[in-house]
Amino acid sequence: MNRILVTGGTGYIGSHTVVELQNSGYEVVIVDNLSNSSTDVLDGIASITGKKPAFEKVDCRDKQALADVFKKYPDVKAIIHFAASKAVGESVEKPLLYYGNNLGSVLNILELMGEQNVGNLVFSSSCTVYGQPDILPVTEDAPVKPATSPYGNTKQIAEEIIRDAVYADNRLKCIALRYFNPVGAHPSAAIGELPNGVPNNLIPFVTQTAIGIRECLRVFGDDYDTPDGSAIRDYIWVVDLAKAHVIAVERLLGNKNRKGVEFFNLGTGKGLSVLEILNVFEKTAGVKVNRKIVARREGDVEKVWADPAFANKELGWKAETSTEEMLATAWAWEKALAAKRK
Ligand code: NAD
Ligand code: WQD
């Protein structure tokens, strides 16, 4: 049997990926310390797939506990490593927490891969490694720019650690997926994004404002060098993103001769400004979003969107879901959360 170990599997992207893995016939074991998620997510997953995934409450910084998971599940064939702390602002305030968590976990995973002879890794990286690219759309060959936050730096350093570890041990291979801006939820509204406190990311803030939890969305800057002055990003539906992980696993398992680390951009190839996405959301949801323009947010890039051609060609994967559809799932999820609160 092929079992996939998914660290951070009760988190936002991890839970959607577990659904796609189970729907593709894989057994899964989730490892999560529940620092940013809860076991309720396991019920959400089961309500979609009909099967509760195996779950181990383990901190990836605890190597012995992780080793015990490998012993308990000797059929693990690949690891998808989502577990990380991801709040950019918090990483500026607590850099050592971010370096310790994000890099400590990667080191343990890589060491155990060697020790347990599980050679296949899919790693969650980010478009943040490109900073503000000189050429758009950005390809995987674009230079990695100096990070603007400790969080961003952990992704750059993790990519380098993985590159060196894989180079040194030819039993290891890795696919590093550089996500652009994941948004939305599963169409069932049984799982979705659960921001802790005030959301940092745009779409949860938009849906929380639309439902009345937040008073007003602050649009960070209208003086960028973009057609409407607001910043541009490549928003990708989380389910499209999740499906790319299944393909990445299949690519690793399917070709025993594949070597080294491969990097893929996971985006749609389409850039949307903050004001554009707000307009699409208002039309799709049929609600007005109270907003005001404020100063730029420190550390934000002006515009970035992916060239996904390499992923499209090599993985045979494409993010085709429209902005309207992805935002509709984000709104359905926010409404489902509101119904649960009542
Ligand atoms: P998330 O916070 O929803 O999920 C991460 C999960 O990892 C959580 O369930 C958390 O409890 C768990 N976790 C954290 N540290 C852990 C540890 N030491 N041991 C075990 N579990 C631990 O975040 P997400 O949005 O699903 O992100 C998943 C991955 O994708 C992260 O590596 C993140 O950096 C990366 N990423 C996210 C985005 C985004 O916008 N969401 C963009 C690019 C990359
Ligand atoms: C999107 C746009 C904001 C909130 C971050 C990380 C990145 C990656 C994804 C993990 C920007 C604007 C936002 C608000 C706004 N994560 N905005 N008002 O900044 O592109 O990327 O998440 O790897 O590393 O940096 O995403 O959703 O925060 O912002 O105007 O209240 O929305 O300025 O232009 P970002 P985001």
Coordinates of C-alpha atoms and ligand atoms in Angstrom, one line a residue:
M1 CA 0.0 0.0 0.0
N2 CA 1.2 3.5 -0.7
R3 CA 0.7 5.7 2.3
I4 CA 1.6 9.4 2.2
L5 CA 2.7 11.2 5.4
V6 CA 1.2 14.7 5.4
T7 CA 2.7 17.1 7.9
G8 CA 0.5 20.1 8.6
G9 CA -2.4 18.0 7.2
T10 CA -5.1 19.5 9.4
G11 CA -4.1 23.0 8.1
Y12 CA -5.7 24.9 5.3
I13 CA -3.8 23.6 2.2
G14 CA -3.0 20.3 3.9
S15 CA -6.6 19.4 4.6
H16 CA -7.6 20.0 1.0
T17 CA -4.6 18.0 -0.2
V18 CA -5.6 15.1 2.1
V19 CA -9.0 15.0 0.5
E20 CA -7.5 14.8 -3.0
L21 CA -5.0 12.1 -1.9
Q22 CA -7.8 10.0 -0.4
N23 CA -10.0 10.5 -3.5
S24 CA -7.1 9.3 -5.6
G25 CA -6.8 6.1 -3.6
Y26 CA -3.9 6.9 -1.2
E27 CA -3.8 6.1 2.4
V28 CA -2.7 9.1 4.5
V29 CA -1.2 9.8 7.9
I30 CA -1.4 13.3 9.1
V31 CA 1.1 14.7 11.5
D32 CA 0.2 18.0 13.0
N33 CA 0.8 19.7 16.4
L34 CA -2.5 21.6 16.1
S35 CA -0.7 24.9 16.6
N36 CA -2.9 26.5 13.9
S37 CA -5.6 23.9 13.3
S38 CA -7.9 21.5 15.1
T39 CA -9.0 17.9 14.9
D40 CA -12.5 19.0 13.8
V41 CA -10.9 19.2 10.4
L42 CA -10.6 15.4 10.4
D43 CA -14.4 15.2 10.5
G44 CA -14.7 17.7 7.7
I45 CA -12.3 15.5 5.6
A46 CA -14.3 12.4 6.5
S47 CA -17.6 14.0 5.5
I48 CA -16.1 14.6 2.0
T49 CA -14.2 11.4 1.4
G50 CA -16.1 8.9 3.6
K51 CA -12.9 8.1 5.5
K52 CA -11.2 9.7 8.5
P53 CA -7.4 9.9 7.8
A54 CA -5.0 8.5 10.4
F55 CA -3.8 11.3 12.6
E56 CA -0.8 11.7 15.0
K57 CA -0.5 14.8 17.2
V58 CA 3.2 15.3 16.8
D59 CA 5.4 18.3 16.6
C60 CA 7.8 18.1 13.7
R61 CA 10.5 19.6 15.9
D62 CA 10.4 16.4 18.0
K63 CA 12.5 14.0 16.0
Q64 CA 11.9 11.0 18.3
A65 CA 8.1 11.4 18.1
L66 CA 8.4 11.7 14.3
A67 CA 10.6 8.6 14.1
D68 CA 7.9 6.8 16.1
V69 CA 5.4 7.8 13.4
F70 CA 7.6 6.2 10.7
K71 CA 7.8 3.0 12.8
K72 CA 4.1 2.9 13.3
Y73 CA 3.4 3.4 9.6
P74 CA 6.1 1.4 7.7
D75 CA 4.1 1.8 4.5
V76 CA 4.9 5.5 4.1
K77 CA 6.3 6.1 0.6
A78 CA 6.4 9.9 0.4
I79 CA 6.1 12.9 2.6
I80 CA 4.3 16.2 1.9
H81 CA 5.7 18.7 4.2
F82 CA 3.2 21.6 4.9
A83 CA 3.9 22.1 8.6
A84 CA 5.2 25.6 9.2
S85 CA 4.3 28.9 10.8
K86 CA 3.2 31.3 8.1
A87 CA 2.3 34.7 9.4
V88 CA 4.6 37.2 7.8
G89 CA 4.1 40.0 10.5
E90 CA 4.4 37.6 13.4
S91 CA 7.7 36.3 11.9
V92 CA 9.2 39.8 12.2
E93 CA 8.2 39.9 15.9
K94 CA 9.2 36.3 16.7
P95 CA 12.0 35.4 14.2
L96 CA 13.5 32.7 16.3
L97 CA 10.1 30.9 16.6
Y98 CA 9.9 31.0 12.8
Y99 CA 13.5 29.8 12.1
G100 CA 13.2 27.2 14.9
N101 CA 9.8 25.8 13.7
N102 CA 10.1 26.0 9.9
L103 CA 13.8 25.0 9.6
G104 CA 13.9 22.6 12.6
S105 CA 11.0 20.7 11.1
V106 CA 12.7 20.5 7.7
L107 CA 16.0 19.3 9.2
N108 CA 14.1 16.5 11.1
I109 CA 12.2 15.5 8.1
L110 CA 15.3 15.3 5.9
E111 CA 17.3 13.3 8.5
L112 CA 14.5 10.9 9.0
M113 CA 14.0 10.4 5.3
G114 CA 17.6 9.2 5.1
E115 CA 17.3 7.1 8.3
Q116 CA 14.0 5.5 7.4
N117 CA 14.8 5.2 3.7
V118 CA 11.7 7.1 2.5
G119 CA 13.2 9.1 -0.4
N120 CA 10.3 11.2 -1.7
L121 CA 9.5 14.7 -0.5
V122 CA 7.0 17.4 -1.7
F123 CA 7.8 20.7 0.0
S124 CA 5.5 23.7 0.4
S125 CA 7.4 26.7 -0.9
S126 CA 6.1 30.1 -1.8
C127 CA 6.3 32.8 -4.5
T128 CA 7.6 35.0 -1.7
V129 CA 11.1 33.7 -2.7
Y130 CA 10.9 35.8 -5.9
G131 CA 10.3 39.1 -4.0
Q132 CA 9.5 41.7 -6.6
P133 CA 10.5 40.0 -9.8
D134 CA 12.1 42.0 -12.6
I135 CA 10.2 40.2 -15.3
L136 CA 6.6 39.2 -15.2
P137 CA 5.1 36.6 -15.4
V138 CA 7.7 35.1 -13.2
T139 CA 9.3 31.8 -14.2
E140 CA 11.1 29.2 -12.0
D141 CA 14.4 30.5 -13.3
A142 CA 13.9 34.0 -11.9
P143 CA 16.5 34.9 -9.3
V144 CA 15.6 34.4 -5.6
K145 CA 15.6 37.9 -4.1
P146 CA 16.6 38.8 -0.5
A147 CA 13.7 38.0 1.8
T148 CA 11.7 40.8 3.3
S149 CA 10.7 38.8 6.4
P150 CA 12.0 36.0 8.5
Y151 CA 9.1 33.9 7.2
G152 CA 10.2 34.4 3.6
N153 CA 13.7 33.7 4.6
T154 CA 12.7 30.3 6.1
K155 CA 11.3 29.3 2.7
Q156 CA 14.5 30.4 0.9
I157 CA 16.8 28.7 3.4
A158 CA 14.6 25.5 3.5
E159 CA 14.9 25.3 -0.3
E160 CA 18.7 25.5 0.0
I161 CA 18.8 23.0 2.8
I162 CA 16.7 20.6 0.7
R163 CA 18.9 21.1 -2.4
D164 CA 22.1 20.3 -0.4
A165 CA 20.6 17.3 1.4
V166 CA 19.2 15.8 -1.9
Y167 CA 22.6 16.4 -3.6
A168 CA 24.4 14.6 -0.8
D169 CA 22.1 11.6 -0.7
N170 CA 21.0 10.2 -4.1
R171 CA 18.2 8.2 -2.4
L172 CA 16.4 11.5 -1.8
K173 CA 14.4 13.5 -4.3
C174 CA 12.1 16.4 -3.9
I175 CA 9.5 18.6 -5.6
A176 CA 9.3 22.1 -4.2
L177 CA 6.0 23.8 -5.1
R178 CA 6.1 27.5 -5.0
Y179 CA 2.5 28.6 -4.3
F180 CA 1.2 32.0 -5.4
N181 CA -1.9 33.1 -3.4
P182 CA -4.1 30.2 -2.4
V183 CA -7.8 31.1 -1.8
G184 CA -11.2 29.6 -1.4
A185 CA -12.4 26.4 0.1
H186 CA -13.7 22.9 -0.8
P187 CA -17.0 23.2 -2.7
S188 CA -18.7 21.1 0.1
A189 CA -17.9 23.9 2.5
A190 CA -16.8 21.2 4.9
I191 CA -13.2 22.4 5.1
G192 CA -11.7 25.8 4.4
E193 CA -9.3 28.4 5.8
L194 CA -9.5 29.1 9.5
P195 CA -7.5 32.2 10.2
N196 CA -6.4 32.7 13.8
G197 CA -7.7 36.1 15.0
V198 CA -7.7 39.0 12.6
P199 CA -6.8 37.7 9.2
N200 CA -3.6 38.9 7.5
N201 CA -4.6 37.6 4.1
L202 CA -6.9 39.4 1.8
I203 CA -9.7 36.9 1.0
P204 CA -10.5 35.9 4.6
F205 CA -10.6 39.6 5.5
V206 CA -12.9 40.3 2.6
T207 CA -15.3 37.4 3.5
Q208 CA -15.2 38.4 7.2
T209 CA -16.0 42.0 6.4
A210 CA -18.9 40.9 4.0
I211 CA -20.4 38.7 6.8
G212 CA -20.1 41.5 9.4
I213 CA -17.2 40.2 11.6
R214 CA -14.9 43.0 10.5
E215 CA -16.1 46.6 10.0
C216 CA -14.0 47.7 7.1
L217 CA -11.4 46.2 4.7
R218 CA -8.3 48.3 4.4
V219 CA -7.0 48.3 0.9
F220 CA -3.2 48.7 1.3
G221 CA -2.2 51.3 -1.3
D222 CA -3.7 52.7 -4.4
D223 CA -0.5 54.4 -5.7
Y224 CA 1.3 51.3 -7.1
D225 CA 2.4 51.3 -10.7
T226 CA -0.6 49.2 -11.8
P227 CA -3.6 50.1 -13.9
D228 CA -5.9 50.9 -10.9
G229 CA -3.0 51.6 -8.4
S230 CA -3.7 48.6 -6.2
A231 CA -1.3 45.7 -5.9
I232 CA -1.5 42.7 -8.1
R233 CA -1.4 39.0 -7.2
D234 CA -2.1 35.6 -8.7
Y235 CA -4.9 34.0 -6.7
I236 CA -5.2 30.3 -7.1
W237 CA -8.0 28.0 -5.9
V238 CA -6.9 25.8 -3.0
V239 CA -8.4 22.7 -4.6
D240 CA -6.5 23.2 -7.8
L241 CA -3.4 23.7 -5.7
A242 CA -4.2 20.5 -3.7
K243 CA -4.5 18.5 -6.9
A244 CA -1.0 19.5 -8.0
H245 CA 0.3 17.8 -4.8
V246 CA -1.2 14.5 -5.8
I247 CA 0.4 14.8 -9.3
A248 CA 3.8 15.7 -7.6
V249 CA 3.6 12.6 -5.4
E250 CA 2.8 10.4 -8.5
R251 CA 5.7 12.0 -10.3
L252 CA 8.1 11.1 -7.5
L253 CA 6.7 7.6 -7.0
G254 CA 6.4 6.8 -10.7
N255 CA 9.9 7.5 -11.8
K256 CA 12.5 5.8 -9.7
N257 CA 15.3 7.3 -11.8
R258 CA 14.3 10.9 -11.2
K259 CA 16.9 12.7 -9.3
G260 CA 17.4 16.0 -7.4
V261 CA 15.0 18.8 -6.7
E262 CA 12.5 20.3 -9.1
F263 CA 10.8 23.6 -8.6
F264 CA 7.3 24.5 -9.9
N265 CA 5.3 27.6 -9.8
L266 CA 1.7 26.9 -8.8
G267 CA -0.4 29.8 -10.1
T268 CA -3.0 30.6 -12.7
G269 CA -0.8 32.9 -14.8
K270 CA -3.3 35.7 -14.3
G271 CA -2.7 38.8 -12.1
L272 CA -5.6 40.5 -10.4
S273 CA -5.5 43.8 -8.4
V274 CA -7.0 44.1 -5.0
L275 CA -9.7 46.4 -6.4
E276 CA -10.5 44.0 -9.2
I277 CA -10.8 41.0 -6.9
L278 CA -13.0 43.0 -4.6
N279 CA -15.3 43.8 -7.5
V280 CA -15.5 40.2 -8.6
F281 CA -16.3 39.2 -5.0
E282 CA -19.1 41.8 -4.6
K283 CA -20.7 40.6 -7.9
T284 CA -20.3 36.9 -7.1
A285 CA -21.5 37.1 -3.5
G286 CA -24.0 39.9 -4.1
V287 CA -22.8 41.8 -1.1
K288 CA -21.0 45.1 -0.7
V289 CA -17.7 45.1 1.1
N290 CA -17.0 48.2 3.2
R291 CA -13.5 49.4 2.4
K292 CA -11.1 52.3 2.7
I293 CA -7.9 53.0 1.0
V294 CA -4.9 53.2 3.4
A295 CA -1.2 53.4 3.0
R296 CA 0.8 50.5 1.5
R297 CA 1.6 47.7 3.9
E298 CA 5.3 47.4 4.7
G299 CA 7.1 44.6 2.9
D300 CA 4.4 44.1 0.2
V301 CA 5.5 43.7 -3.4
E302 CA 3.8 45.7 -6.1
K303 CA 2.9 43.0 -8.5
V304 CA 3.6 39.3 -9.0
W305 CA 2.0 36.6 -11.0
A306 CA 3.2 33.2 -12.2
D307 CA 4.3 31.8 -15.5
P308 CA 2.8 28.3 -14.8
A309 CA 3.9 27.0 -18.2
F310 CA 6.6 24.6 -16.7
A311 CA 4.1 23.1 -14.3
N312 CA 1.4 22.9 -17.0
K313 CA 3.8 21.0 -19.3
E314 CA 5.8 18.8 -16.9
L315 CA 3.1 18.0 -14.4
G316 CA 0.2 18.0 -16.9
W317 CA -1.6 20.2 -14.4
K318 CA -3.5 23.5 -14.9
A319 CA -5.4 25.8 -12.5
E320 CA -8.4 26.5 -14.6
T321 CA -11.0 27.5 -12.0
S322 CA -12.3 31.0 -12.6
T323 CA -12.0 33.8 -10.0
E324 CA -15.8 33.9 -9.6
E325 CA -15.9 30.2 -8.8
M326 CA -13.0 30.3 -6.3
L327 CA -14.5 33.3 -4.5
A328 CA -17.9 31.7 -4.4
T329 CA -16.4 28.8 -2.4
A330 CA -14.7 31.3 -0.1
W331 CA -18.0 33.0 0.5
A332 CA -19.9 29.6 1.0
W333 CA -17.3 28.6 3.6
E334 CA -17.6 31.9 5.5
K335 CA -21.4 31.4 5.5
A336 CA -21.0 27.8 6.7
L337 CA -18.8 29.1 9.6
A338 CA -21.5 31.7 10.5
A339 CA -24.2 29.0 10.5
K340 CA -22.1 26.9 12.9
R341 CA -21.7 29.9 15.3
K342 CA -25.5 30.3 15.6
Ligands
NAD1 P1 -1.8 26.4 8.0 O1 -1.3 27.2 9.2 O2 -3.3 26.4 7.8 O3 -1.3 24.9 8.1 C1 -0.1 24.6 8.6 C2 -0.3 23.4 9.6 O4 1.0 23.0 10.2 C3 -1.2 23.8 10.8 O5 -2.2 22.8 10.9 C4 -0.3 23.8 12.0 O6 -0.9 23.4 13.2 C5 0.8 22.8 11.6 N1 2.1 23.0 12.2 C6 2.9 24.2 12.3 N2 4.0 23.9 12.8 C7 4.1 22.6 13.1 C8 5.0 21.7 13.7 N3 6.2 22.1 14.2 N4 4.7 20.4 13.8 C9 3.5 19.9 13.3 N5 2.6 20.7 12.8 C10 2.9 22.0 12.7 O7 -1.1 27.0 6.7 P2 -1.3 26.7 5.2 O8 -1.8 28.0 4.6 O9 -2.1 25.5 5.0 O10 0.1 26.6 4.7 C11 0.7 25.3 4.5 C12 2.1 25.5 4.0 O11 2.1 26.2 2.7 C13 3.1 26.2 4.9 O12 4.4 25.7 4.8 C14 3.1 27.6 4.3 O13 4.3 28.3 4.6 C15 3.0 27.3 2.8 N6 2.4 28.4 2.0 C16 1.2 28.9 2.4 C17 0.7 30.0 1.6 C18 -0.7 30.6 2.0 O14 -0.9 31.7 1.5 N7 -1.5 29.9 2.7 C19 1.4 30.5 0.5 C20 2.6 29.9 0.2 C21 3.1 28.9 1.0
WQD2 C1 -2.8 40.1 -1.0 C2 -2.9 41.5 -1.5 C3 -2.1 43.1 0.1 C4 -5.0 42.3 3.3 C5 1.2 36.5 1.7 C6 2.6 36.2 2.1 C7 3.2 35.2 1.1 C8 2.2 34.0 0.9 C9 0.8 34.4 0.7 C10 3.0 32.3 2.3 C11 -1.7 42.4 -1.1 C12 -3.6 43.2 0.0 C13 -4.3 42.3 2.1 C14 -5.8 43.4 3.6 C15 -5.2 44.4 1.5 N1 2.2 33.2 2.1 N2 -4.4 43.3 1.2 N3 -5.9 44.4 2.7 O1 0.9 39.5 0.9 O2 0.5 38.5 -1.4 O3 1.2 37.1 0.4 O4 0.4 35.4 1.7 O5 4.0 31.9 1.7 O6 4.4 34.8 1.5 O7 3.4 37.3 2.1 O8 -1.1 37.9 0.4 O9 -3.4 37.9 1.1 O10 -1.8 39.1 2.6 O11 -2.4 40.1 0.3 O12 -5.2 45.4 0.7 O13 -6.5 43.5 4.6 O14 -4.0 42.1 -0.7 O15 -1.6 44.4 0.3 O16 -1.6 43.3 -2.2 P1 0.4 38.4 0.1 P2 -2.2 38.7 1.2

